Amino acid sequence: MAEPALHLDRLSVAYRSGGRDRAVLRDVSLQIAPGEAYGLVGESGCGKSTVALAVVRYLPRNGKITGGAVMLDGTDVMRLGPEALRHLRAGTVSMVYQDPSKALNPSLKVGCQLGEVFEVMGVPSAEREMRSLEMLQKVRIADPGSVMMRYPHQLSGGMQQRVTIAMALASDPKMLILDEPTTGLDATVEAEALDLISDLRRELGTSILFISHNLAVVAKMSDRVGVLYAGMLVEEGLTREILSSPRHPYTVSLLRCLPRGGQRKDQRRLDNIPGFLPAPGALISGCPFAERCAIADDRCRAEVPELREDCGRLVRCHYPDRAVNIPRSTPSDLVNLKSSWGAAPVLRVSNLSKTYGQGSHAIRAVAGVSLSLLPGETLGLVGESGSGKTTLARMLLGLVPPDPGGAIELDGRPLAASLDRRRDEEVKAVQIVFQNPDSALNRSHSVSRIIGRALRKLGGYRGADLTGRLNALVAAVRLTPRHLSLRPRQLSGGLKQRVAIARSFAGDPRVLVCDEPTSALDVSVQAAILNLLADLQVERNVSYLFISHDLGVVRYLSDRIAVLYLGRIMEMGPSESVFEGPNHPYTEALLSAVPQLDGAQNTRIRLSGEIPSAANPPKGCVFHNRCPRKLGAICETLEPPQNEVQPGHVIRCHIRTEDLQRLQRRGMLSPVS
Amino acid sequence: MKRFLARRFTYAIITLFVLSLLVFFGGQVLPGNVGRAILGPFADQQAVDALNHRLGVDRPLLVQYGSWLGRFLHGDMGESLVYRSPVALVVKAALGQSLKLAAVAFAVVVPLSILGGIVAALNVNRPVDRIITLGGLSVTVLPEFVTGIVLILIFGVWLRWLPVSAAWPDGAGPLTQLYYLILPAMPLVLGLFAYIARMARAGTLDALDSDYTRTAVLKGLPWRKVIWRHVLRNALLPTITVIATQTAFLIGGLLVTEKLFGYQGVGLLIFSAAQSKDFPMLQAGVLVTGIALVVATMVADLLYALLNPRIRLGAE
Ligand SMILES: Nc1ncnc2c1ncn2[C@@H]1O[C@H](COP(=O)(O)OP(=O)(O)OP(=O)(O)O)[C@@H](O)[C@H]1O
Ligand code: SF4
Ligand code: SF4
Ligand SMILES: [Mg+2]
């Protein structure tokens, strides 16, 4: 066998904190062959990034390698002197990580930052610009010449990530490390970035270490995967096999957390993994997963399982045969949903628009949106960033005044546009849960104070009543009394989101706007929060406006779905009907961008070009400059009509329903412009 | 960028306007009767009234304010009640003196403390870092008059390297003046060093820990270039702002040092004007100081905007 591109040999890493070295990687061994793509998955904090940083020898100041070796292309990275290490970084290994806006220097032009890669390679300065341009073309950036002259903040997130990918690949490295490269990007942008990486990999033959907490993304990108838990590899094998027939209880549980195969809340609850990862440096005397494993026994707690060959892969479990049959950790009982068809809507929005700025700078963030929300119903709102989702949410909450001409009605009565003109009950009735609970919770208050305050202010509870309600609410969001005295920073992301949800339920809301409530969370935690939201909805008959870019999640929770593009609803209909199609061409592209767990590649519909600016939306159909199914001049001049393809399912497009149905069933696609 | 500057400029104007109001009406409320204050308790009431009339202080306050401000803007700051000569001349001379002292202090402290901060950050938690941080801090907590006296004792009295008084002989050239200014500038330098150094250190550490620095290092860029191109540029942005905010401190410091070294600057001027109830002088001194402060802040903002492409290119 050829020398592996990367070989970790019993790698152990510890971080020093509180005066003690805390082990975060324990004897991790793995090999990546030249040209191979290896995926590393696991919950947040299991040590994935630490692996990546150890490989390039860029651990934080308090981190150190306590054992083992890292061999890159046959070179022992730990033994290199500073100059040799620099050469290795310049030529052999590159890295791309999350949040491209931070990875690029805010005060240097893109061209300068990209040119540096060539400078390091010794390319004469006259050629650097040309090579940089070439690289930008390779990552399919539109108008590379002007991008070179821009500063990072003048590029969109997707473009920024392309630039970092261009920088990483410019030196034609043997090994490319990607640490959550698409986390935080929009679904379509993510899909494009992943396509790009796959294409370039094929072209350049680079080996890849692909790190992600998103199993579907890893499935799409890697030949083999390793599952990391508490700094130990617990299962490793061919991607296909691991994801279709996992043998380790942890892998099994992780996969069960995801809404799969069109699963919906009224069919079955999601499973989740109770408990937490062991803290860094925890003494692990048996199986690291024993505390959370449903089939753990005394042997598991006493004896660390070896990583053993089993069914053509490596598994670190005493009982791999039992893994498939492990009991669910949450009862799967069907959530009983009252059908509310025919009931009067709680919330009705008609012709709502929002224009920011004025004159030639006017940005129409939301344009003529009408929708309604039935009691106990979830309306899923999807669309790329900048499509106006958050603006719409903020208008409902009264935080942003809509343009004149639109109306919001609550229970059939008009709702004042601004928060301070709403009556107390109206304020109570519409609440929100944010994506990032950190910024939404007061850091210096304890959990009981945060929820108690909301109960006083929104619920008007006092004294013993308040205590009673507080306890009930805390129990309802599955927090324990132990959490009450803690402050937000002492809680994990999932627990913080529970506190935020409890707070939003303090005034018994009728409508809850959930703005990407689980995007920052691990799949296991996400599953728990989704279950919680579904349960609370049944218990309290709340309606949700659920904003998310994860279509699997939206499908699981939503009764109806609205697709927003440039502030306009392009398609709206019952969830199942939308997922079955026919669809608006934009929805079709969104749906095709979702990576599948089985790695099966549905023909991805590529949208050319960036989202146009809302400051000057295209004439006619606003989607025409990216639409793969564009008919012709009519799309550029005439605003498309609303077609009802099925009862309650409307699409705004010039293509006739029958034609859409035919085109989309056959998967026929006119050539991408 | 334009909007940013326009906004800053508006703020500056508003600040100055409020300051002028405070200064003017403060001057009205505090002293009681100006004529009486000048002529003393035994002067004849008629003489006092006549003087008040001549000074215009018997007119309605708003009218007085308007004409005072108008004159001030034309460079006429009134007449000193003590020296009986135009305030403008005295203030101008004193301001020149103070600016010289401040300039020397800044010229020494800014490069020194930024360098110190950077060196400390690059050697974080090593002895060099400890010495710079702790040393700087311990000097800062001492008030200027203590460090000033100690410095006078060491360099002026004991070693006799530097003149004890800041008053240089008439007609002294710039170098001689500089020589006389070193000692008075020292307490200011010591007072400012730790603040700026700490800021530079924190900024550098932030930049060192940033993702873009990691990107630069992992590119294989030599360490020197990483520091120059990527770390320092971003590290010094916040430091510049701090330096500007420290001008306020510097002016407070000037007051003390000028008194201590008998240096004829604005600080001393304000000090003695307050003591002798020379209101026109006091008002002019305070207002001129305020203007200096606002201008310094504006310059810092401008510098910050120029160095920061996000602002320069109009991202808000
Ligand atoms: N500088 C540090 N000092 C101390 N502990 C650290 C440090 N960096 C990370 N850790 C801890 O080490 C463990 C592994 O962290 P790491 O960043 O490798 O996890 P990860 O799998 O990449 O997580 P995520 O998915 O959130 O990125 C975590 O428990 C983390 O809290
Ligand atoms: S060894 Fe035991 S505790 Fe660990 S995963 Fe296997 S069955 Fe569960
Ligand atoms: S109207 Fe035309 S451009 Fe718009 S979505 Fe339909 S086919 Fe595409
Ligand atoms: Mg990570």
PDB file of C-alpha atoms in Angstrom, chain A residues 227-316:
ATOM      1  CA  VAL A 227     -17.301   8.204  14.651  1.00  0.00           C
ATOM      2  CA  LEU A 228     -15.610  10.020  17.497  1.00  0.00           C
ATOM      3  CA  TYR A 229     -16.972   9.914  21.019  1.00  0.00           C
ATOM      4  CA  ALA A 230     -15.256  11.516  24.026  1.00  0.00           C
ATOM      5  CA  GLY A 231     -11.991  11.636  22.129  1.00  0.00           C
ATOM      6  CA  MET A 232     -12.105   7.950  21.166  1.00  0.00           C
ATOM      7  CA  LEU A 233     -12.882   6.418  17.824  1.00  0.00           C
ATOM      8  CA  VAL A 234     -15.900   4.192  18.458  1.00  0.00           C
ATOM      9  CA  GLU A 235     -16.727   3.020  14.955  1.00  0.00           C
ATOM     10  CA  GLU A 236     -14.997   3.266  11.605  1.00  0.00           C
ATOM     11  CA  GLY A 237     -15.727   1.842   8.207  1.00  0.00           C
ATOM     12  CA  LEU A 238     -17.132   2.452   4.764  1.00  0.00           C
ATOM     13  CA  THR A 239     -19.606   5.340   4.831  1.00  0.00           C
ATOM     14  CA  ARG A 240     -22.342   3.355   3.173  1.00  0.00           C
ATOM     15  CA  GLU A 241     -22.113   0.523   5.655  1.00  0.00           C
ATOM     16  CA  ILE A 242     -21.812   2.621   8.777  1.00  0.00           C
ATOM     17  CA  LEU A 243     -24.799   4.745   7.939  1.00  0.00           C
ATOM     18  CA  SER A 244     -27.011   1.949   6.666  1.00  0.00           C
ATOM     19  CA  SER A 245     -26.159  -0.670   9.279  1.00  0.00           C
ATOM     20  CA  PRO A 246     -24.368   0.879  12.237  1.00  0.00           C
ATOM     21  CA  ARG A 247     -22.952  -1.525  14.806  1.00  0.00           C
ATOM     22  CA  HIS A 248     -22.089   0.819  17.669  1.00  0.00           C
ATOM     23  CA  PRO A 249     -24.949   1.912  19.960  1.00  0.00           C
ATOM     24  CA  TYR A 250     -23.762   5.532  19.751  1.00  0.00           C
ATOM     25  CA  THR A 251     -23.877   5.561  15.963  1.00  0.00           C
ATOM     26  CA  VAL A 252     -27.273   3.891  16.052  1.00  0.00           C
ATOM     27  CA  SER A 253     -28.606   6.527  18.454  1.00  0.00           C
ATOM     28  CA  LEU A 254     -27.154   9.414  16.477  1.00  0.00           C
ATOM     29  CA  LEU A 255     -28.884   8.229  13.341  1.00  0.00           C
ATOM     30  CA  ARG A 256     -32.169   7.824  15.163  1.00  0.00           C
ATOM     31  CA  CYS A 257     -32.095  11.484  16.177  1.00  0.00           C
ATOM     32  CA  LEU A 258     -32.630  12.579  12.604  1.00  0.00           C
ATOM     33  CA  PRO A 259     -36.033  12.887  11.040  1.00  0.00           C
ATOM     34  CA  ARG A 260     -35.640  10.446   8.160  1.00  0.00           C
ATOM     35  CA  GLY A 261     -37.530   9.360   5.139  1.00  0.00           C
ATOM     36  CA  GLY A 262     -40.107  12.088   5.443  1.00  0.00           C
ATOM     37  CA  GLN A 263     -40.901  11.313   9.067  1.00  0.00           C
ATOM     38  CA  ARG A 264     -43.451  13.647  10.625  1.00  0.00           C
ATOM     39  CA  LYS A 265     -44.334  14.631  14.132  1.00  0.00           C
ATOM     40  CA  ASP A 266     -47.688  12.901  14.028  1.00  0.00           C
ATOM     41  CA  GLN A 267     -46.141   9.616  13.021  1.00  0.00           C
ATOM     42  CA  ARG A 268     -43.507   9.097  15.633  1.00  0.00           C
ATOM     43  CA  ARG A 269     -41.342  11.088  17.977  1.00  0.00           C
ATOM     44  CA  LEU A 270     -37.665  11.411  17.324  1.00  0.00           C
ATOM     45  CA  ASP A 271     -35.310   9.437  19.476  1.00  0.00           C
ATOM     46  CA  ASN A 272     -32.635  11.319  21.311  1.00  0.00           C
ATOM     47  CA  ILE A 273     -29.593  10.523  23.395  1.00  0.00           C
ATOM     48  CA  PRO A 274     -30.113  11.418  27.026  1.00  0.00           C
ATOM     49  CA  GLY A 275     -27.231  12.761  29.074  1.00  0.00           C
ATOM     50  CA  PHE A 276     -24.018  14.433  28.015  1.00  0.00           C
ATOM     51  CA  LEU A 277     -20.573  13.688  26.688  1.00  0.00           C
ATOM     52  CA  PRO A 278     -18.118  13.003  29.507  1.00  0.00           C
ATOM     53  CA  ALA A 279     -16.304  16.239  30.386  1.00  0.00           C
ATOM     54  CA  PRO A 280     -12.777  16.646  28.998  1.00  0.00           C
ATOM     55  CA  GLY A 281     -10.312  14.811  31.167  1.00  0.00           C
ATOM     56  CA  ALA A 282     -12.988  12.693  32.820  1.00  0.00           C
ATOM     57  CA  LEU A 283     -11.704   9.425  34.172  1.00  0.00           C
ATOM     58  CA  ILE A 284     -13.062   6.769  31.886  1.00  0.00           C
ATOM     59  CA  SER A 285     -12.792   3.357  33.422  1.00  0.00           C
ATOM     60  CA  GLY A 286     -15.133   1.439  31.159  1.00  0.00           C
ATOM     61  CA  CYS A 287     -16.857   2.150  27.886  1.00  0.00           C
ATOM     62  CA  PRO A 288     -16.978   5.929  27.370  1.00  0.00           C
ATOM     63  CA  PHE A 289     -20.584   5.659  26.194  1.00  0.00           C
ATOM     64  CA  ALA A 290     -21.753   3.486  29.097  1.00  0.00           C
ATOM     65  CA  GLU A 291     -23.548   6.299  30.926  1.00  0.00           C
ATOM     66  CA  ARG A 292     -25.821   7.017  27.988  1.00  0.00           C
ATOM     67  CA  CYS A 293     -26.053   3.570  26.454  1.00  0.00           C
ATOM     68  CA  ALA A 294     -29.402   1.837  26.819  1.00  0.00           C
ATOM     69  CA  ILE A 295     -27.836  -1.641  26.901  1.00  0.00           C
ATOM     70  CA  ALA A 296     -24.864  -0.945  29.149  1.00  0.00           C
ATOM     71  CA  ASP A 297     -24.139  -3.592  31.763  1.00  0.00           C
ATOM     72  CA  ASP A 298     -21.512  -4.121  34.469  1.00  0.00           C
ATOM     73  CA  ARG A 299     -18.930  -5.336  32.019  1.00  0.00           C
ATOM     74  CA  CYS A 300     -19.379  -2.128  29.996  1.00  0.00           C
ATOM     75  CA  ARG A 301     -18.747  -0.013  33.055  1.00  0.00           C
ATOM     76  CA  ALA A 302     -15.690  -1.944  34.164  1.00  0.00           C
ATOM     77  CA  GLU A 303     -13.844  -2.801  30.995  1.00  0.00           C
ATOM     78  CA  VAL A 304     -12.876  -0.476  28.170  1.00  0.00           C
ATOM     79  CA  PRO A 305     -13.870  -2.165  24.905  1.00  0.00           C
ATOM     80  CA  GLU A 306     -11.183  -2.518  22.268  1.00  0.00           C
ATOM     81  CA  LEU A 307     -11.636  -1.215  18.748  1.00  0.00           C
ATOM     82  CA  ARG A 308     -12.331  -4.562  17.082  1.00  0.00           C
ATOM     83  CA  GLU A 309     -12.917  -5.806  13.585  1.00  0.00           C
ATOM     84  CA  ASP A 310     -16.603  -6.600  13.169  1.00  0.00           C
ATOM     85  CA  CYS A 311     -18.614  -7.043   9.988  1.00  0.00           C
ATOM     86  CA  GLY A 312     -15.958  -5.398   7.862  1.00  0.00           C
ATOM     87  CA  ARG A 313     -15.490  -2.331  10.038  1.00  0.00           C
ATOM     88  CA  LEU A 314     -14.001  -1.382  13.396  1.00  0.00           C
ATOM     89  CA  VAL A 315     -16.301  -1.142  16.417  1.00  0.00           C
ATOM     90  CA  ARG A 316     -15.501  -0.273  20.010  1.00  0.00           C
TER      91      ARG A 316
END
